[in-house]
Amino acid sequence: MTKPMSGALARNAKPTIRPARPYFSSGPCAKPPGWSPDNLDTKVLGRSHRSGLGKQRLALAIDLMREMLELPDTHRIGIVPGSDTGAFEMAMWTMLGARGVTTLAWESFGEAWVTDAVKQLKLDPTVIRADYGALPDLGAVDWSTDVLFTWNGTTSGVRVPDAEWIPADREGLSFADATSAVFAYRIDWAKIDVATFSWQKVLGGEGGHGVLILGPRAVERLESFTPDRPLPKVFRLVSKGKVAEGVFRGETINTPSMLAVEDAIVALEWAKGLGGLDALIARSSANAAALARIVEEREWLQHLAVDPASRSTTSVCLTLEGADEVRIKAIAKLLEAEDVAYDIAGYRDAPPGLRIWCGATVDTADIEALGPWLDWAWEQTK
Ligand SMILES: Cc1ncc(COP(=O)(O)O)c(C=O)c1O
């Protein structure tokens, strides 16, 4: 594919305009615009998370997440230990084994859940894979099994386009690792039995806690199936045969970081002030579109995700013609040293390239300002 050339003559010159906020890491991600530690409500710090105030703040975080996700009443939402990994593994360890399992993988995190299912849980799952940059055949999934997938593959920038491929009358449960997807895409919650995420992605919150969303069929599974494996306390979601409802009201299994909770509340209130889910999606889409224009204008730059329909609008992964890991590292280092872009080298297991976070906390003007700097770093490393 040939692309229009633009500004070729000016590309050796060092640009003068820097992104105002050079935070393009794919997790932890940029804080919301205007974020300051002074905006954190600190009244609960130093208090018990089981005090009236502690529970009230945890419940507020849960209520705001439900509102910003537009999560229906059919689904429970709670805060759990261990970030997204903790939440997803909690779901795997407590619910898998009742029927066959299918795991989908097209990048490193999907592959992590394959490893869990095969090597740790020894479930002998059907594994459906695709290479970095592509999506596997979603139509090949056997929905009589439980199905595990990553909504947005953060390390390849490939996501599922929607939930159309998940049947309404599925027999198995759908498990979505949705950590860099929630707040960036509309999710048809009727199709999702389990979803997990963490605050440090699209919300720009802090790491530490996972969020676990359970649909009614997942709750039914928890209450009707006892897995034949030991469960550590941090995974125990069932008490006396019933799902631990307190978890979904803010009675956490163990001690959370109330500082991280307060920070999440700040991010969620920012999201609410913007106009909620639609506004978050619009910001992320505008960022990804601005980056796509930069790619379009440069012969040497390509998206790793081949099909635009399944191209991420959060973790956008780019390949640079012929650039190996050494050159990629050099480019990322140069841009970091210039305070232009932090942490944009692709993930260690992915093909060499750059990964630029386009989630809602990033400003479009900052993405736009990156273009000339990419040209400059490209020339500098020739
Ligand atoms: C898709 C996906 N799943 C899981 C993880 C692990 O998340 P955490 O560090 O919150 O456990 C990440 C982190 O980048 C991710 O992008």
Short mmCIF file of C-alpha atoms and ligand atoms in Angstrom, two decimals:
data_model
loop_
_atom_site.label_atom_id
_atom_site.label_comp_id
_atom_site.label_asym_id
_atom_site.label_seq_id
_atom_site.Cartn_x
_atom_site.Cartn_y
_atom_site.Cartn_z
CA MET A 1 0.00 0.00 0.00
CA THR A 2 1.43 3.39 -0.91
CA LYS A 3 0.70 6.36 1.24
CA PRO A 4 0.77 10.08 0.51
CA MET A 5 4.05 11.69 1.57
CA SER A 6 3.85 14.82 3.63
CA GLY A 7 6.43 17.07 5.21
CA ALA A 8 9.31 14.87 4.07
CA LEU A 9 11.69 17.82 3.87
CA ALA A 10 11.08 18.96 7.43
CA ARG A 11 11.67 15.57 9.01
CA ASN A 12 15.29 16.06 10.02
CA ALA A 13 14.48 19.16 12.03
CA LYS A 14 13.90 18.83 15.74
CA PRO A 15 10.28 19.73 16.48
CA THR A 16 9.59 22.51 18.91
CA ILE A 17 6.17 21.52 20.21
CA ARG A 18 6.17 18.79 22.81
CA PRO A 19 3.11 16.87 23.99
CA ALA A 20 1.95 18.69 27.13
CA ARG A 21 1.68 15.34 28.92
CA PRO A 22 4.14 12.74 27.57
CA TYR A 23 2.31 9.86 29.26
CA PHE A 24 1.60 7.17 26.66
CA SER A 25 2.29 4.03 28.70
CA SER A 26 -0.20 1.18 28.28
CA GLY A 27 -0.48 0.59 31.99
CA PRO A 28 -0.27 2.27 34.37
CA CYS A 29 -1.74 4.83 31.98
CA ALA A 30 -1.90 8.63 32.02
CA LYS A 31 -3.80 10.16 34.92
CA PRO A 32 -6.96 12.05 33.95
CA PRO A 33 -6.26 15.58 32.64
CA GLY A 34 -5.97 18.03 35.53
CA TRP A 35 -5.29 15.22 38.04
CA SER A 36 -3.49 16.28 41.19
CA PRO A 37 -2.93 14.48 44.50
CA ASP A 38 -4.57 17.53 46.08
CA ASN A 39 -7.88 16.40 44.57
CA LEU A 40 -7.87 13.15 46.55
CA ASP A 41 -10.29 12.98 49.47
CA THR A 42 -8.06 11.79 52.31
CA LYS A 43 -10.59 11.59 55.16
CA VAL A 44 -10.67 7.79 55.04
CA LEU A 45 -6.89 7.33 55.05
CA GLY A 46 -5.69 5.87 58.34
CA ARG A 47 -9.19 4.51 59.02
CA SER A 48 -10.47 0.96 58.79
CA HIS A 49 -11.87 -0.09 55.44
CA ARG A 50 -14.63 -1.75 57.50
CA SER A 51 -15.58 1.53 59.24
CA GLY A 52 -18.80 3.20 58.15
CA LEU A 53 -16.80 5.72 56.15
CA GLY A 54 -14.56 3.04 54.62
CA LYS A 55 -17.52 1.01 53.41
CA GLN A 56 -19.21 4.15 52.14
CA ARG A 57 -16.19 5.09 49.99
CA LEU A 58 -15.84 1.54 48.63
CA ALA A 59 -19.56 1.48 47.84
CA LEU A 60 -19.23 4.87 46.10
CA ALA A 61 -16.43 3.51 43.90
CA ILE A 62 -18.63 0.51 43.03
CA ASP A 63 -21.67 2.68 42.30
CA LEU A 64 -19.67 5.04 40.09
CA MET A 65 -18.14 2.13 38.16
CA ARG A 66 -21.61 0.67 37.58
CA GLU A 67 -22.87 4.03 36.37
CA MET A 68 -19.89 4.76 34.09
CA LEU A 69 -19.94 1.24 32.62
CA GLU A 70 -23.72 1.37 32.19
CA LEU A 71 -23.73 -2.04 33.86
CA PRO A 72 -27.24 -3.52 34.16
CA ASP A 73 -28.68 -4.64 37.53
CA THR A 74 -28.40 -8.26 36.37
CA HIS A 75 -24.63 -8.06 36.92
CA ARG A 76 -22.74 -7.77 40.22
CA ILE A 77 -19.55 -5.70 40.46
CA GLY A 78 -16.95 -5.90 43.23
CA ILE A 79 -13.39 -4.96 44.14
CA VAL A 80 -10.96 -7.86 44.64
CA PRO A 81 -7.23 -8.33 45.31
CA GLY A 82 -4.46 -8.78 42.76
CA SER A 83 -5.31 -6.31 39.99
CA ASP A 84 -6.81 -7.68 36.77
CA THR A 85 -4.76 -10.88 37.01
CA GLY A 86 -6.15 -11.56 40.49
CA ALA A 87 -9.72 -10.97 39.35
CA PHE A 88 -9.40 -13.14 36.24
CA GLU A 89 -7.62 -15.98 38.03
CA MET A 90 -10.19 -15.84 40.84
CA ALA A 91 -12.88 -16.44 38.22
CA MET A 92 -10.90 -19.23 36.54
CA TRP A 93 -10.05 -21.04 39.76
CA THR A 94 -13.58 -20.84 41.19
CA MET A 95 -15.66 -21.59 38.08
CA LEU A 96 -13.71 -23.71 35.59
CA GLY A 97 -13.92 -27.48 35.45
CA ALA A 98 -17.69 -27.87 35.35
CA ARG A 99 -17.60 -28.35 31.55
CA GLY A 100 -15.08 -28.16 28.70
CA VAL A 101 -12.98 -25.05 28.28
CA THR A 102 -11.91 -23.03 25.23
CA THR A 103 -9.20 -20.41 25.55
CA LEU A 104 -8.55 -17.83 22.84
CA ALA A 105 -5.15 -16.20 22.49
CA TRP A 106 -3.77 -13.68 20.03
CA GLU A 107 -1.18 -12.00 22.22
CA SER A 108 0.65 -12.28 25.51
CA PHE A 109 -2.20 -11.86 28.03
CA GLY A 110 -4.54 -14.31 26.30
CA GLU A 111 -1.55 -16.65 26.29
CA ALA A 112 -1.19 -16.19 30.07
CA TRP A 113 -4.72 -17.54 30.57
CA VAL A 114 -3.89 -20.48 28.27
CA THR A 115 -0.91 -21.25 30.50
CA ASP A 116 -3.11 -21.07 33.60
CA ALA A 117 -5.71 -23.38 32.08
CA VAL A 118 -3.21 -25.91 30.70
CA LYS A 119 -0.33 -25.99 33.16
CA GLN A 120 -1.84 -24.91 36.45
CA LEU A 121 -5.47 -26.02 36.28
CA LYS A 122 -4.67 -28.93 33.92
CA LEU A 123 -8.02 -28.54 32.19
CA ASP A 124 -6.96 -29.71 28.74
CA PRO A 125 -8.70 -26.78 27.03
CA THR A 126 -9.24 -26.30 23.32
CA VAL A 127 -6.84 -23.50 22.42
CA ILE A 128 -7.60 -21.23 19.49
CA ARG A 129 -4.72 -18.96 18.58
CA ALA A 130 -3.79 -16.24 16.11
CA ASP A 131 -0.49 -14.48 15.51
CA TYR A 132 0.24 -10.98 16.74
CA GLY A 133 -1.74 -8.56 14.61
CA ALA A 134 -4.62 -10.92 13.80
CA LEU A 135 -7.76 -12.26 15.46
CA PRO A 136 -8.56 -15.99 15.48
CA ASP A 137 -11.72 -17.32 13.82
CA LEU A 138 -14.31 -16.34 16.41
CA GLY A 139 -16.91 -18.34 14.49
CA ALA A 140 -15.00 -21.55 15.32
CA VAL A 141 -15.73 -21.32 19.04
CA ASP A 142 -17.73 -24.17 20.60
CA TRP A 143 -20.11 -22.50 23.02
CA SER A 144 -21.01 -25.73 24.79
CA THR A 145 -17.69 -25.03 26.57
CA ASP A 146 -16.67 -22.15 28.85
CA VAL A 147 -14.84 -19.60 26.72
CA LEU A 148 -11.98 -17.35 27.87
CA PHE A 149 -10.86 -14.37 25.83
CA THR A 150 -9.20 -10.98 26.09
CA TRP A 151 -11.48 -8.21 24.83
CA ASN A 152 -8.57 -5.94 23.94
CA GLY A 153 -5.18 -7.59 23.53
CA THR A 154 -2.97 -4.91 25.00
CA THR A 155 0.27 -6.29 23.58
CA SER A 156 -0.84 -6.59 19.94
CA GLY A 157 -3.48 -3.87 19.72
CA VAL A 158 -6.08 -6.35 18.46
CA ARG A 159 -9.54 -6.48 20.02
CA VAL A 160 -12.80 -8.25 19.38
CA PRO A 161 -14.99 -5.92 17.30
CA ASP A 162 -18.12 -6.54 19.41
CA ALA A 163 -20.00 -9.33 21.20
CA GLU A 164 -22.00 -10.48 18.14
CA TRP A 165 -20.00 -13.71 17.99
CA ILE A 166 -21.18 -14.71 21.47
CA PRO A 167 -24.54 -16.49 21.24
CA ALA A 168 -27.36 -15.40 23.54
CA ASP A 169 -28.26 -19.05 24.16
CA ARG A 170 -24.72 -20.27 24.94
CA GLU A 171 -24.39 -23.24 27.27
CA GLY A 172 -20.91 -22.35 28.53
CA LEU A 173 -19.92 -19.15 30.28
CA SER A 174 -18.11 -16.25 28.60
CA PHE A 175 -15.07 -14.94 30.51
CA ALA A 176 -13.75 -11.60 29.24
CA ASP A 177 -10.47 -10.15 30.43
CA ALA A 178 -11.61 -6.61 29.66
CA THR A 179 -8.92 -4.57 31.32
CA SER A 180 -7.96 -2.29 28.44
CA ALA A 181 -11.45 -2.48 26.94
CA VAL A 182 -13.87 -1.23 29.58
CA PHE A 183 -14.62 2.50 29.37
CA ALA A 184 -13.36 2.44 25.76
CA TYR A 185 -15.87 0.20 23.99
CA ARG A 186 -19.56 -0.53 24.43
CA ILE A 187 -19.94 -3.96 25.94
CA ASP A 188 -23.13 -5.95 25.47
CA TRP A 189 -23.34 -7.15 29.05
CA ALA A 190 -26.05 -9.74 28.28
CA LYS A 191 -23.33 -11.65 26.41
CA ILE A 192 -20.80 -11.49 29.25
CA ASP A 193 -20.91 -13.82 32.25
CA VAL A 194 -17.58 -12.80 33.78
CA ALA A 195 -15.54 -9.66 33.12
CA THR A 196 -12.49 -8.30 34.89
CA PHE A 197 -10.42 -5.15 34.76
CA SER A 198 -8.12 -2.92 36.81
CA TRP A 199 -8.16 0.80 37.42
CA GLN A 200 -4.77 1.74 35.97
CA LYS A 201 -5.82 1.40 32.33
CA VAL A 202 -8.53 3.58 30.71
CA LEU A 203 -9.35 5.31 34.02
CA GLY A 204 -5.72 6.19 34.71
CA GLY A 205 -6.16 4.92 38.27
CA GLU A 206 -3.70 3.07 40.46
CA GLY A 207 -2.68 -0.59 40.23
CA GLY A 208 -3.37 -3.04 43.03
CA HIS A 209 -7.02 -3.96 42.79
CA GLY A 210 -9.02 -5.96 40.35
CA VAL A 211 -12.66 -5.44 39.51
CA LEU A 212 -14.81 -8.53 39.08
CA ILE A 213 -18.14 -8.42 37.23
CA LEU A 214 -20.44 -11.43 37.43
CA GLY A 215 -23.58 -12.06 35.44
CA PRO A 216 -26.38 -14.25 36.81
CA ARG A 217 -25.12 -17.41 35.11
CA ALA A 218 -21.70 -16.99 36.72
CA VAL A 219 -23.34 -16.68 40.13
CA GLU A 220 -25.34 -19.80 39.39
CA ARG A 221 -22.09 -21.62 38.51
CA LEU A 222 -20.44 -20.46 41.74
CA GLU A 223 -23.36 -21.67 43.83
CA SER A 224 -23.84 -25.01 42.05
CA PHE A 225 -20.26 -26.13 41.34
CA THR A 226 -17.49 -26.82 43.86
CA PRO A 227 -14.15 -27.17 42.11
CA ASP A 228 -11.94 -30.04 43.09
CA ARG A 229 -8.95 -27.89 44.00
CA PRO A 230 -7.77 -25.92 47.00
CA LEU A 231 -8.76 -22.23 46.92
CA PRO A 232 -6.72 -19.65 48.78
CA LYS A 233 -8.71 -17.22 50.89
CA VAL A 234 -8.28 -14.39 48.36
CA PHE A 235 -10.13 -16.52 45.76
CA ARG A 236 -13.06 -17.55 47.96
CA LEU A 237 -16.23 -16.00 46.61
CA VAL A 238 -18.70 -18.47 48.11
CA SER A 239 -19.69 -18.93 51.71
CA LYS A 240 -22.02 -21.71 52.84
CA GLY A 241 -23.05 -22.43 49.26
CA LYS A 242 -24.01 -18.80 48.54
CA VAL A 243 -22.05 -16.12 46.69
CA ALA A 244 -20.47 -13.66 49.14
CA GLU A 245 -22.78 -10.72 48.42
CA GLY A 246 -20.79 -8.42 50.69
CA VAL A 247 -17.94 -8.33 48.15
CA PHE A 248 -20.32 -6.56 45.75
CA ARG A 249 -21.21 -3.95 48.36
CA GLY A 250 -17.62 -3.05 49.23
CA GLU A 251 -16.94 -5.60 51.97
CA THR A 252 -13.66 -6.64 50.42
CA ILE A 253 -12.13 -10.09 51.03
CA ASN A 254 -9.02 -8.52 52.57
CA THR A 255 -7.60 -5.03 53.10
CA PRO A 256 -7.70 -2.75 50.05
CA SER A 257 -5.61 0.38 49.49
CA MET A 258 -8.03 3.17 50.34
CA LEU A 259 -5.63 5.57 48.61
CA ALA A 260 -6.12 3.59 45.37
CA VAL A 261 -9.87 3.60 46.00
CA GLU A 262 -9.92 7.39 46.47
CA ASP A 263 -7.86 7.80 43.31
CA ALA A 264 -10.33 5.64 41.38
CA ILE A 265 -13.18 7.80 42.70
CA VAL A 266 -11.41 10.92 41.36
CA ALA A 267 -11.05 9.27 37.93
CA LEU A 268 -14.65 8.09 37.89
CA GLU A 269 -15.92 11.54 38.89
CA TRP A 270 -13.84 13.02 36.07
CA ALA A 271 -15.46 10.52 33.71
CA LYS A 272 -18.90 11.43 35.00
CA GLY A 273 -18.17 15.13 34.57
CA LEU A 274 -17.21 14.50 30.95
CA GLY A 275 -20.55 12.86 30.24
CA GLY A 276 -19.89 9.19 31.07
CA LEU A 277 -19.25 6.24 28.81
CA ASP A 278 -20.02 7.89 25.46
CA ALA A 279 -17.63 10.74 26.24
CA LEU A 280 -14.86 8.32 27.28
CA ILE A 281 -15.33 6.30 24.09
CA ALA A 282 -15.30 9.49 22.02
CA ARG A 283 -12.00 10.65 23.54
CA SER A 284 -10.31 7.31 22.95
CA SER A 285 -11.64 7.06 19.39
CA ALA A 286 -10.42 10.59 18.60
CA ASN A 287 -6.96 9.72 19.93
CA ALA A 288 -6.76 6.53 17.88
CA ALA A 289 -7.97 8.41 14.79
CA ALA A 290 -5.28 11.08 15.29
CA LEU A 291 -2.64 8.36 15.52
CA ALA A 292 -4.06 6.60 12.46
CA ARG A 293 -3.60 9.86 10.51
CA ILE A 294 0.04 9.97 11.60
CA VAL A 295 0.49 6.37 10.41
CA GLU A 296 -1.29 7.07 7.14
CA GLU A 297 1.11 9.92 6.33
CA ARG A 298 4.26 7.86 6.80
CA GLU A 299 5.50 5.11 4.50
CA TRP A 300 7.60 3.53 7.24
CA LEU A 301 4.87 3.29 9.86
CA GLN A 302 2.14 0.60 9.99
CA HIS A 303 -0.45 -0.69 12.42
CA LEU A 304 0.37 -4.16 13.76
CA ALA A 305 -3.37 -4.92 13.76
CA VAL A 306 -4.20 -5.67 10.16
CA ASP A 307 -7.98 -5.29 10.16
CA PRO A 308 -9.30 -1.83 11.17
CA ALA A 309 -12.50 -3.46 12.52
CA SER A 310 -10.53 -5.24 15.22
CA ARG A 311 -7.89 -2.56 15.75
CA SER A 312 -7.62 -1.32 19.31
CA THR A 313 -8.44 2.29 20.10
CA THR A 314 -6.62 2.05 23.44
CA SER A 315 -3.34 0.13 23.09
CA VAL A 316 -2.33 1.03 19.57
CA CYS A 317 0.63 -1.04 18.36
CA LEU A 318 2.75 0.12 15.43
CA THR A 319 5.54 -1.48 13.42
CA LEU A 320 8.33 0.60 11.88
CA GLU A 321 9.63 -0.65 8.57
CA GLY A 322 12.63 -2.92 9.16
CA ALA A 323 13.21 -1.63 12.70
CA ASP A 324 14.55 -4.25 15.10
CA GLU A 325 14.35 -4.23 18.88
CA VAL A 326 17.60 -2.28 19.20
CA ARG A 327 16.34 0.56 17.05
CA ILE A 328 12.94 0.56 18.75
CA LYS A 329 14.62 0.83 22.14
CA ALA A 330 16.80 3.67 20.86
CA ILE A 331 13.75 5.56 19.57
CA ALA A 332 11.85 5.07 22.83
CA LYS A 333 14.88 6.17 24.84
CA LEU A 334 15.40 9.30 22.76
CA LEU A 335 11.77 10.33 23.12
CA GLU A 336 11.82 9.66 26.84
CA ALA A 337 14.98 11.73 27.26
CA GLU A 338 13.28 14.59 25.43
CA ASP A 339 10.20 14.28 27.72
CA VAL A 340 8.15 13.73 24.60
CA ALA A 341 6.86 10.20 25.15
CA TYR A 342 7.31 7.85 28.08
CA ASP A 343 7.19 4.04 27.88
CA ILE A 344 6.23 3.56 24.23
CA ALA A 345 8.43 0.59 23.29
CA GLY A 346 6.20 -2.41 22.49
CA TYR A 347 5.70 -5.25 24.94
CA ARG A 348 8.71 -7.58 25.33
CA ASP A 349 6.96 -10.64 23.79
CA ALA A 350 5.40 -8.72 20.87
CA PRO A 351 7.05 -8.09 17.48
CA PRO A 352 9.38 -5.05 17.74
CA GLY A 353 7.41 -1.84 17.50
CA LEU A 354 5.92 1.07 19.38
CA ARG A 355 2.79 0.98 21.52
CA ILE A 356 1.02 4.24 22.13
CA TRP A 357 -1.84 4.40 24.61
CA CYS A 358 -4.85 6.22 23.23
CA GLY A 359 -7.27 5.74 26.14
CA ALA A 360 -9.56 8.51 27.34
CA THR A 361 -7.11 10.09 29.79
CA VAL A 362 -4.79 11.04 26.90
CA ASP A 363 -5.44 14.36 25.11
CA THR A 364 -5.74 14.28 21.31
CA ALA A 365 -3.48 17.31 20.94
CA ASP A 366 -0.70 15.32 22.62
CA ILE A 367 -1.09 12.46 20.15
CA GLU A 368 -1.00 14.97 17.31
CA ALA A 369 2.17 16.54 18.70
CA LEU A 370 3.87 13.14 18.63
CA GLY A 371 3.93 12.83 14.83
CA PRO A 372 6.88 15.15 14.09
CA TRP A 373 8.81 13.68 17.02
CA LEU A 374 8.41 10.18 15.61
CA ASP A 375 9.88 11.50 12.34
CA TRP A 376 12.74 13.09 14.21
CA ALA A 377 13.56 9.97 16.25
CA TRP A 378 13.27 7.82 13.10
CA GLU A 379 15.87 10.00 11.35
CA GLN A 380 18.12 10.18 14.39
CA THR A 381 18.34 6.40 14.64
CA LYS A 382 19.04 5.69 10.96
C1 LIG B 1 -5.24 -7.60 28.62
C2 LIG B 1 -4.49 -7.61 29.91
N1 LIG B 1 -4.76 -8.58 30.79
C3 LIG B 1 -4.13 -8.61 31.99
C4 LIG B 1 -3.18 -7.69 32.33
C5 LIG B 1 -2.52 -7.77 33.66
O1 LIG B 1 -3.09 -6.77 34.42
P1 LIG B 1 -2.75 -6.49 35.93
O2 LIG B 1 -1.34 -6.05 35.97
O3 LIG B 1 -3.74 -5.44 36.28
O4 LIG B 1 -2.97 -7.75 36.68
C6 LIG B 1 -2.87 -6.66 31.44
C7 LIG B 1 -1.83 -5.66 31.76
O5 LIG B 1 -1.39 -4.89 30.95
C8 LIG B 1 -3.56 -6.63 30.21
O6 LIG B 1 -3.29 -5.65 29.34
#
